[in-house]
XYZ file of C-alpha atoms in Angstrom:
656
model
C 142.781 70.267 132.960
C 140.702 70.052 129.806
C 137.534 72.330 129.838
C 135.318 69.759 127.887
C 131.456 69.484 128.351
C 132.006 66.636 130.738
C 134.081 68.981 133.224
C 131.159 71.606 132.689
C 128.631 69.294 133.697
C 130.640 67.938 136.666
C 131.536 71.423 137.892
C 128.061 72.617 137.445
C 126.762 69.951 139.661
C 129.183 70.586 142.041
C 128.160 74.425 142.178
C 124.533 73.589 142.482
C 124.731 71.104 145.103
C 127.281 73.419 147.018
C 124.840 75.954 146.842
C 121.564 74.618 147.593
C 122.995 72.557 150.677
C 124.306 76.330 152.126
C 120.925 77.785 151.165
C 118.860 74.982 153.152
C 121.213 74.946 156.079
C 120.883 78.599 156.599
C 117.091 78.341 156.429
C 116.831 75.701 158.944
C 119.088 78.056 161.261
C 117.695 81.365 160.190
C 113.949 80.478 159.903
C 112.723 84.200 160.544
C 114.869 86.707 158.702
C 113.877 90.297 159.392
C 111.963 91.884 156.697
C 113.831 95.006 154.732
C 113.604 97.982 156.995
C 110.793 100.470 155.982
C 112.433 103.718 154.489
C 111.022 107.008 155.698
C 111.213 110.251 153.721
C 110.874 113.588 155.586
C 108.490 115.098 153.339
C 105.621 113.255 151.417
C 102.618 114.942 149.064
C 99.181 113.925 150.259
C 97.531 116.641 148.083
C 97.209 114.461 144.825
C 98.679 117.466 142.980
C 101.756 116.244 140.805
C 101.546 119.255 138.485
C 101.859 121.922 141.421
C 103.442 119.976 144.143
C 106.775 118.349 144.836
C 107.697 116.809 148.073
C 111.394 116.684 147.677
C 113.542 113.456 148.804
C 114.791 114.344 152.037
C 116.313 111.380 153.546
C 119.397 109.539 155.613
C 121.762 108.646 153.325
C 123.087 106.312 155.624
C 119.804 104.724 156.365
C 120.358 100.959 157.236
C 118.394 100.090 154.211
C 121.117 101.414 152.379
C 124.101 100.779 154.492
C 123.534 96.761 154.481
C 124.857 96.901 150.933
C 127.621 99.259 151.437
C 131.280 98.132 151.583
C 133.743 100.787 151.950
C 136.831 98.325 151.473
C 135.849 97.040 148.039
C 138.589 97.430 145.692
C 139.184 94.841 142.853
C 142.747 96.302 142.433
C 143.526 95.236 146.247
C 145.954 92.620 145.352
C 147.522 93.959 142.181
C 151.342 94.192 141.481
C 152.410 97.082 143.164
C 155.976 96.648 142.198
C 155.382 96.628 138.376
C 156.925 99.722 136.608
C 156.346 100.617 132.712
C 159.258 99.390 130.543
C 158.680 102.210 128.299
C 157.724 106.106 128.540
C 156.733 108.877 126.416
C 158.151 112.398 127.740
C 158.564 115.772 125.972
C 157.710 114.023 122.828
C 159.812 111.186 122.782
C 159.287 107.737 123.789
C 161.985 105.421 125.086
C 162.783 102.118 126.511
C 162.998 102.838 130.196
C 164.390 99.091 131.422
C 166.343 97.141 128.754
C 165.648 93.146 129.329
C 167.738 90.670 127.907
C 166.184 88.668 125.091
C 163.425 91.416 124.888
C 162.494 93.331 121.649
C 160.222 96.861 121.980
C 158.718 98.754 119.569
C 155.937 101.445 119.390
C 153.248 102.551 116.906
C 150.968 105.836 116.601
C 147.294 105.873 116.650
C 144.964 108.909 115.093
C 141.305 109.172 115.175
C 139.848 107.919 111.573
C 135.939 107.986 112.783
C 133.889 106.975 115.541
C 134.853 103.594 115.094
C 138.236 103.324 113.560
C 141.653 104.450 113.973
C 144.733 105.195 111.719
C 147.704 102.949 112.737
C 151.191 104.045 112.072
C 154.056 101.747 111.213
C 156.029 100.016 114.216
C 159.226 102.324 115.276
C 162.005 102.151 117.408
C 162.723 104.872 120.179
C 162.679 108.335 118.861
C 160.627 111.345 118.567
C 156.635 111.072 118.681
C 154.314 113.228 116.998
C 151.154 111.715 118.148
C 148.952 111.678 121.122
C 148.160 108.080 121.423
C 151.218 105.691 121.343
C 151.096 101.912 122.165
C 154.605 100.283 123.266
C 154.957 96.273 123.015
C 157.592 94.177 123.876
C 158.157 90.468 122.637
C 160.312 87.558 123.880
C 160.524 85.885 120.510
C 156.933 85.699 119.025
C 155.403 86.089 122.407
C 153.905 89.406 123.799
C 155.304 90.213 127.379
C 154.455 93.760 127.500
C 151.545 96.446 126.149
C 151.218 99.677 127.421
C 149.229 102.713 126.058
C 151.030 106.080 126.535
C 149.534 109.457 125.852
C 150.636 113.119 125.314
C 149.277 116.439 124.396
C 150.270 117.865 120.900
C 149.427 121.535 121.437
C 147.159 123.516 118.954
C 146.153 126.891 118.754
C 143.025 128.232 119.649
C 140.154 128.649 116.898
C 139.483 132.067 117.598
C 140.167 134.844 120.396
C 138.540 135.047 123.454
C 135.036 137.169 123.164
C 135.415 138.441 126.879
C 138.286 139.542 129.096
C 139.848 136.766 131.289
C 137.290 133.805 130.817
C 137.168 131.457 133.502
C 138.049 127.803 132.963
C 135.355 125.289 133.377
C 136.233 121.761 134.357
C 133.322 118.999 134.421
C 134.242 115.731 136.089
C 131.022 113.587 135.376
C 131.096 109.824 136.903
C 128.480 107.357 135.510
C 125.801 106.210 137.957
C 126.620 108.498 140.399
C 123.595 109.701 142.517
C 123.229 112.053 145.241
C 123.325 109.424 148.005
C 125.964 107.385 146.314
C 128.300 110.424 146.285
C 127.945 111.191 150.061
C 128.615 107.698 150.781
C 131.543 107.159 148.063
C 133.264 110.845 148.034
C 133.459 112.272 151.648
C 136.818 113.160 150.994
C 136.485 115.002 147.726
C 133.240 116.659 148.594
C 134.702 117.776 152.266
C 137.778 119.062 149.969
C 135.786 120.829 147.511
C 133.431 122.454 150.218
C 135.918 123.560 152.418
C 138.340 124.987 150.267
C 136.355 125.984 147.163
C 132.972 126.832 148.974
C 131.052 124.299 146.618
C 127.429 124.139 146.441
C 125.687 120.897 146.183
C 122.244 120.218 143.946
C 121.040 117.419 145.792
C 117.497 117.528 144.171
C 118.560 117.312 140.285
C 116.397 114.683 138.720
C 117.561 112.796 135.466
C 115.602 113.217 132.292
C 116.062 110.040 130.802
C 116.893 106.435 131.720
C 120.447 105.910 131.106
C 123.609 107.925 129.921
C 122.380 108.707 126.447
C 118.983 110.182 127.091
C 120.554 112.387 129.805
C 124.005 113.160 127.902
C 122.157 114.615 124.871
C 120.250 117.310 126.895
C 123.681 118.291 128.549
C 125.552 118.686 125.461
C 123.079 119.568 123.027
C 120.214 120.898 124.936
C 117.630 118.323 123.343
C 115.295 115.791 124.308
C 115.312 111.985 123.166
C 112.346 110.516 125.354
C 108.828 111.347 125.341
C 106.986 112.742 128.344
C 103.477 111.345 129.053
C 102.071 113.725 131.778
C 98.490 113.097 130.474
C 97.553 111.193 133.106
C 98.873 113.386 135.656
C 96.829 116.271 134.586
C 99.508 117.725 132.038
C 100.306 117.242 128.241
C 102.301 114.716 126.425
C 105.426 115.928 125.007
C 107.291 114.460 122.053
C 110.897 114.174 122.015
C 112.992 116.961 120.173
C 114.919 114.078 118.383
C 113.345 110.809 117.266
C 115.827 107.792 117.419
C 117.093 108.337 113.856
C 117.937 112.060 114.326
C 119.681 111.334 117.659
C 121.649 108.253 116.515
C 121.957 107.931 112.704
C 122.829 111.911 112.233
C 125.982 113.381 112.782
C 125.750 115.414 115.903
C 127.661 118.441 114.487
C 124.457 119.361 112.467
C 122.637 120.046 115.462
C 124.423 123.313 115.760
C 123.891 122.975 119.865
C 127.114 121.476 120.797
C 128.260 122.676 124.151
C 131.905 121.937 122.886
C 131.578 123.913 119.923
C 129.981 126.904 121.907
C 133.152 127.222 124.160
C 135.489 126.319 121.189
C 133.772 129.556 119.382
C 134.491 131.625 122.520
C 138.227 131.148 122.320
C 138.521 128.021 124.824
C 140.722 125.215 124.465
C 138.557 122.188 124.628
C 138.861 118.462 125.671
C 136.620 115.592 125.624
C 137.477 112.413 127.589
C 135.775 109.073 127.906
C 137.108 105.604 129.451
C 134.759 103.611 127.117
C 135.026 102.884 123.861
C 131.112 102.768 123.451
C 130.860 106.112 124.809
C 127.455 108.075 125.436
C 127.103 109.472 121.813
C 127.789 106.350 119.900
C 126.109 103.260 122.370
C 124.924 101.110 120.877
C 125.962 101.840 117.329
C 125.069 105.327 116.664
C 126.926 107.729 114.373
C 128.370 110.509 116.870
C 130.453 112.791 115.234
C 131.670 113.079 112.106
C 134.715 114.956 113.082
C 136.427 115.281 116.584
C 134.292 117.466 118.698
C 137.023 119.192 120.379
C 140.646 120.079 120.140
C 141.716 117.055 122.173
C 139.409 113.787 121.889
C 140.537 110.731 124.017
C 138.146 108.181 122.042
C 140.848 106.949 119.836
C 142.918 105.663 122.730
C 139.758 103.722 124.160
C 139.293 102.180 120.683
C 142.814 100.881 120.616
C 142.534 99.530 124.279
C 139.518 97.753 123.678
C 139.428 96.784 119.919
C 142.431 97.605 117.833
C 145.752 96.890 120.304
C 147.561 94.065 120.475
C 146.188 91.243 123.010
C 148.478 91.992 125.643
C 147.801 96.005 125.470
C 144.116 95.255 125.960
C 145.055 93.624 129.317
C 146.961 96.578 130.761
C 144.179 98.245 132.368
C 142.429 95.426 133.883
C 143.885 96.152 137.368
C 146.296 93.548 137.787
C 149.097 95.968 137.616
C 147.355 98.549 139.687
C 146.381 100.577 136.871
C 142.609 101.075 135.489
C 140.914 102.766 132.760
C 140.855 105.986 134.945
C 144.611 106.462 135.156
C 145.449 107.252 131.686
C 142.715 109.502 131.527
C 143.724 111.437 134.281
C 147.191 111.616 133.075
C 145.689 112.839 129.607
C 143.636 115.224 131.508
C 146.752 116.595 133.288
C 148.772 116.769 130.265
C 146.054 119.014 128.803
C 145.691 121.630 131.803
C 149.739 121.642 132.245
C 149.882 122.300 128.411
C 147.298 125.317 128.091
C 148.017 127.299 131.177
C 147.234 130.774 130.892
C 144.464 130.076 128.104
C 140.918 129.365 128.919
C 140.126 125.768 129.096
C 136.756 123.526 128.845
C 137.167 119.760 129.522
C 134.371 117.249 130.128
C 135.309 113.970 131.494
C 133.079 111.046 131.284
C 134.079 108.265 133.757
C 132.125 104.989 133.101
C 134.178 101.861 134.689
C 133.997 102.715 138.148
C 130.500 102.617 138.954
C 128.344 101.767 136.251
C 128.083 97.942 137.158
C 129.212 97.622 140.762
C 127.352 99.416 143.241
C 130.510 99.811 145.623
C 132.809 100.259 142.639
C 133.182 104.250 143.236
C 134.580 103.746 146.695
C 137.988 103.587 145.450
C 137.840 106.804 143.395
C 137.609 109.269 146.351
C 141.173 108.997 147.090
C 142.210 109.259 143.290
C 139.794 112.406 142.765
C 141.089 114.175 145.864
C 144.666 113.932 144.636
C 143.504 115.388 141.344
C 141.906 118.237 143.141
C 144.946 118.845 145.359
C 147.363 118.896 142.614
C 145.204 121.126 140.800
C 144.233 123.279 143.410
C 145.546 126.636 142.305
C 143.938 126.426 138.848
C 140.668 125.199 140.502
C 140.460 128.245 142.490
C 140.117 130.220 139.310
C 137.811 128.186 137.655
C 134.263 126.650 137.813
C 134.324 122.906 138.636
C 131.410 120.671 138.194
C 131.363 117.564 139.871
C 128.219 115.106 138.579
C 126.297 112.253 137.745
C 124.402 111.561 134.839
C 121.904 109.046 136.909
C 121.903 107.043 139.763
C 123.012 103.229 139.872
C 120.284 101.545 137.846
C 121.142 98.140 136.899
C 121.702 95.064 139.298
C 121.449 95.065 143.288
C 118.057 93.942 143.176
C 117.308 93.976 146.577
C 118.741 97.655 146.773
C 116.738 98.976 143.963
C 113.258 97.911 144.943
C 113.627 99.972 148.356
C 112.036 103.419 148.231
C 115.450 104.750 148.545
C 117.080 102.905 145.636
C 114.421 103.979 143.432
C 115.043 107.613 144.232
C 118.808 107.257 143.690
C 118.226 105.632 140.675
C 116.742 108.988 139.091
C 118.569 111.647 141.375
C 122.353 112.297 139.829
C 124.813 114.090 141.919
C 125.848 117.674 141.241
C 128.117 120.142 142.935
C 129.332 123.429 141.591
C 132.523 125.570 142.954
C 133.243 128.673 141.465
C 136.230 130.838 140.918
C 137.663 132.477 144.038
C 137.335 135.900 142.764
C 133.633 135.559 142.599
C 133.040 134.111 146.050
C 133.777 137.647 147.664
C 130.317 138.482 146.211
C 128.292 136.151 148.556
C 124.934 137.098 146.539
C 126.035 134.753 143.790
C 126.541 131.834 146.386
C 123.379 132.463 148.015
C 121.372 132.616 144.661
C 123.221 128.977 144.154
C 121.842 127.811 147.281
C 118.547 128.890 147.104
C 117.903 127.108 143.648
C 120.043 124.196 145.403
C 116.885 123.917 147.349
C 114.457 123.236 144.251
C 113.859 120.488 141.905
C 116.427 120.844 139.030
C 117.280 119.059 135.669
C 120.449 118.517 133.237
C 118.986 121.324 131.233
C 119.451 123.726 134.086
C 123.069 122.460 134.481
C 123.381 123.277 130.730
C 121.642 126.432 130.916
C 124.199 127.363 133.824
C 127.303 126.323 131.468
C 125.723 128.828 128.526
C 125.453 131.312 131.051
C 129.073 131.378 132.214
C 130.280 131.420 128.788
C 128.121 133.737 126.944
C 125.820 136.178 129.239
C 127.336 136.319 132.697
C 130.866 137.710 131.690
C 128.839 140.679 130.279
C 128.004 141.623 133.923
C 130.878 140.268 135.823
C 128.882 137.693 137.022
C 126.565 139.860 139.074
C 123.024 139.615 136.858
C 120.728 137.570 139.345
C 117.994 138.379 136.937
C 115.665 135.526 135.219
C 117.170 134.522 131.916
C 115.389 132.637 129.180
C 117.902 131.516 126.811
C 116.735 130.867 123.232
C 116.109 127.248 122.097
C 117.004 126.123 125.799
C 114.797 124.400 128.442
C 116.824 125.199 131.609
C 117.492 127.978 134.001
C 120.744 129.252 135.372
C 121.810 128.435 138.778
C 123.339 131.707 139.050
C 120.014 133.584 138.507
C 116.709 133.751 139.770
C 114.454 131.151 138.303
C 110.918 131.612 136.610
C 108.332 131.590 139.597
C 106.044 128.757 138.251
C 106.299 125.541 140.459
C 109.159 123.529 140.169
C 107.529 120.064 139.918
C 108.078 116.882 137.442
C 104.790 118.109 136.073
C 106.181 121.441 135.035
C 109.778 120.732 134.470
C 110.791 118.398 131.347
C 110.888 115.118 133.352
C 109.148 112.043 132.303
C 106.997 110.799 135.140
C 108.829 107.319 135.356
C 111.658 109.086 136.792
C 110.445 111.643 139.103
C 111.989 111.979 142.348
C 109.060 113.904 143.978
C 107.590 111.760 147.104
C 103.917 111.054 146.917
C 102.018 108.681 148.732
C 101.864 105.049 147.183
C 99.868 102.331 148.313
C 100.784 98.392 147.794
C 98.042 96.606 145.839
C 97.171 93.452 147.175
C 94.586 92.088 144.691
C 96.466 89.378 143.016
C 93.879 89.317 140.181
C 94.649 92.774 139.494
C 98.450 92.280 139.803
C 98.094 89.080 137.318
C 95.946 90.978 134.642
C 98.504 94.046 134.596
C 101.379 91.909 134.529
C 100.507 90.325 131.461
C 99.278 93.179 129.914
C 102.776 94.602 130.288
C 104.314 91.495 128.627
C 101.817 92.062 125.796
C 102.748 95.684 125.399
C 106.407 94.622 125.423
C 105.689 91.973 122.422
C 103.590 94.950 120.795
C 106.812 97.274 121.057
C 108.930 94.800 119.413
C 106.682 93.995 116.769
C 106.375 97.595 116.083
C 110.165 97.732 115.529
C 110.152 94.611 113.409
C 112.228 92.665 115.927
C 109.768 89.741 116.735
C 111.246 87.406 114.513
C 114.735 87.678 116.469
C 113.511 87.968 120.009
C 111.926 85.021 122.419
C 108.683 85.310 123.651
C 108.456 86.400 127.325
C 106.652 84.700 129.918
C 105.593 86.304 133.089
C 106.978 84.780 136.254
C 105.546 86.885 138.800
C 104.656 90.604 139.355
C 107.123 91.545 142.283
C 105.407 95.125 143.123
C 102.360 96.911 142.277
C 101.908 100.249 144.164
C 98.854 102.887 143.495
C 100.113 106.422 143.296
C 98.556 108.991 145.583
C 98.516 111.875 142.595
C 95.435 110.535 140.870
C 93.944 113.187 138.410
C 90.323 113.750 139.590
C 89.230 115.575 136.340
C 89.023 111.844 134.833
C 88.961 108.110 135.974
C 92.721 107.524 135.292
C 94.555 105.608 138.219
C 98.651 105.300 137.938
C 100.539 102.721 139.268
C 104.060 101.439 139.396
C 104.426 97.847 138.270
C 107.732 95.531 138.508
C 107.409 92.141 136.407
C 109.791 89.189 136.500
C 109.979 86.781 133.614
C 110.703 83.224 133.492
C 113.552 81.171 131.742
C 115.337 81.804 129.801
C 115.196 85.733 130.208
C 115.062 86.316 133.725
C 114.219 89.941 132.978
C 112.827 92.563 135.670
C 110.832 95.177 133.798
C 109.413 98.271 135.975
C 107.081 101.046 134.336
C 104.294 103.345 134.969
C 100.742 101.922 134.340
C 97.974 104.349 133.584
C 94.715 102.720 134.145
C 91.409 104.278 132.507
C 88.368 102.670 134.615
C 85.626 103.710 132.720
C 87.342 102.055 129.488
C 89.277 99.684 131.060
C 92.120 100.937 128.766
C 95.531 100.649 130.202
C 98.692 102.610 128.832
C 102.429 102.463 129.930
C 105.216 104.568 129.604
C 108.965 104.077 129.130
C 110.074 100.614 130.271
C 113.093 100.385 132.768
C 115.176 97.262 132.578
C 116.324 96.559 136.359
C 118.641 93.551 135.595
C 121.890 93.443 134.074
C 121.051 92.237 130.415
C 124.801 91.426 128.697
C 124.781 90.734 125.196
C 121.273 89.484 125.452
C 119.689 92.115 123.219
C 122.449 93.001 121.132
C 120.989 91.592 117.936
C 118.413 94.449 117.814
C 121.409 97.074 117.290
C 118.942 99.326 119.231
C 119.199 101.135 122.559
C 115.366 101.410 122.738
C 114.735 97.650 121.639
C 117.928 95.860 123.099
C 116.142 96.045 126.664
C 113.153 94.329 125.783
C 114.664 91.680 123.543
C 116.355 88.017 124.408
C 117.863 87.333 121.231
C 117.242 83.703 119.569
C 120.348 84.049 117.879
C 122.282 84.155 121.086
C 125.125 81.665 121.172
C 124.655 78.461 123.374
C 127.698 79.303 125.661
C 126.301 82.720 125.904
C 122.744 81.771 127.076
C 124.393 79.250 129.407
C 126.609 82.094 130.969
C 123.482 84.322 131.198
C 121.499 81.464 132.831
C 124.130 80.704 135.414
C 124.637 84.434 136.141
C 120.939 84.839 136.820
C 120.789 81.696 138.911
C 123.598 82.823 140.885
C 122.285 86.231 141.570
C 118.983 84.632 142.838
C 121.120 82.558 145.085
C 123.032 85.693 146.311
C 119.760 87.636 146.929
C 118.550 84.572 148.980
C 121.597 84.423 151.013
C 121.744 88.318 151.177
C 118.583 88.327 153.170
C 120.389 86.174 156.095
C 123.972 87.798 155.695
C 123.582 91.158 154.048
C 127.402 91.866 154.858
C 128.756 88.978 153.499
C 127.632 89.204 150.021
C 128.634 92.957 148.992
C 129.992 94.053 145.320
């Protein structure tokens, strides 16, 4: 059928009439839907002492409030073609055609790194020896592409330098984007059980993120630097400016920092690998410089550039799940090739997996079986290694009904972390006991980084027996293998912006509609001011407030002044339908209102891309957005509203 404006209008009417009819029917049948069940945390701070008290978020990870959104059977590849087998292969440095098909012509070409946004492409070649790590194979029938596939291999390199200590342990980091503590417990039962029973892993359930999304959490992990401010003034503390401003963190080559975790490991004799399954990886999003040179001996970024941007059209489709193959599969293959190639040498790898859970609440469910296979296949290797399984932050975009619960709010800011240590060190229960003691305290990514540096530079000097407090020059964190400083481990004392604090305090819902209306409009005005300061006002539509979804007063009021602190959630009207959340500080004497970093709760798609700024993107609805994109975005928002309404009646039938 020819897809023209008339057919669009027709199907749109059918969709809307059908949807509205279903909603009306359900509202007639179910007149009194039950309200969402209130969640109870086991501890709550009633002392109003933000700087010195932290009631850690102890709760039921399988609470009914959460489980109404969970679907253990979610798998977008369920109906994939299980009979598909690749036509080509790359083994032992040689590529060949496995299955010759009459009338089909196949060739392959190499790709190499040529910067964070480009690749060097080789000529098409026939089967034979290959010296590159990333190979694209394509087959045609006449002029028609019928097959596209990306192969990987490891071309071995020599270490940059000899190890500085005898028998340095391997360190493997598996980071799943948007993996919270609760999400991990629900999604990875097999993996967590295997790591615990076989490797005596220790979980750290109270890690607090230090930034909104991946980048302001990844930069602290990899470089030890903050890129978001900390506004503690209204909570009895001091405001702290970020170590790096946006220009420094985005438009300066990251090698210039001199604090790269990868270069630290490389300079100590490790073979290094950085793997990501997304071309717009953490150091580049949305258009940042990233690295001037590959940061590790083996760097998978060119693979993702080919798959998403530079490969043949059919190659760009071969990891979409239809062939039972997704972005994670070549990532794990490349990892396996690396560890097989460098057995006997110290290895440091960092795997950052985005595509499973970033945009789908139940997306991580299918990762458990995959991860268990990796653990079991490499069990002997992992027995003699440090293995980190972690998240950067929790699920944070979409699933409005979940995110607006108290558990959803905590999980957004509470990334998962578990650590297993080499078997030879487990005989000394002291190190495990120290880890367990620290696991019962508030921690941050800075502490995880300090632990990695302790493994690399300091603990080898004492055969991992030193438990004394260690202050690493230039670092903000403290190792999990040692006693930590005795000051209260609270959001006010640690480098945690208050808008992300997971410590539980008393919150009182505000019912004053006039106050809600005033604060909501002030937030919208503040957003417009931020766009004005960034010179983006001419690019972005003006927001109009639709309603204040939530306004709660925080119990931890600083009694030395008249500041009152609130958490506010505001929804805007068409065409943006945006959902903004932030902490609002109200000075009653002067009636002054201040805001901290604004969090965007809904999916924004391409609506803010015109700013080319990760800070302003979430605050902008671009005037230049194509008409079709606006139409698509509006339909998605209206469908989301419909789903939200239906979900209130049938929560189990609309899970994704």
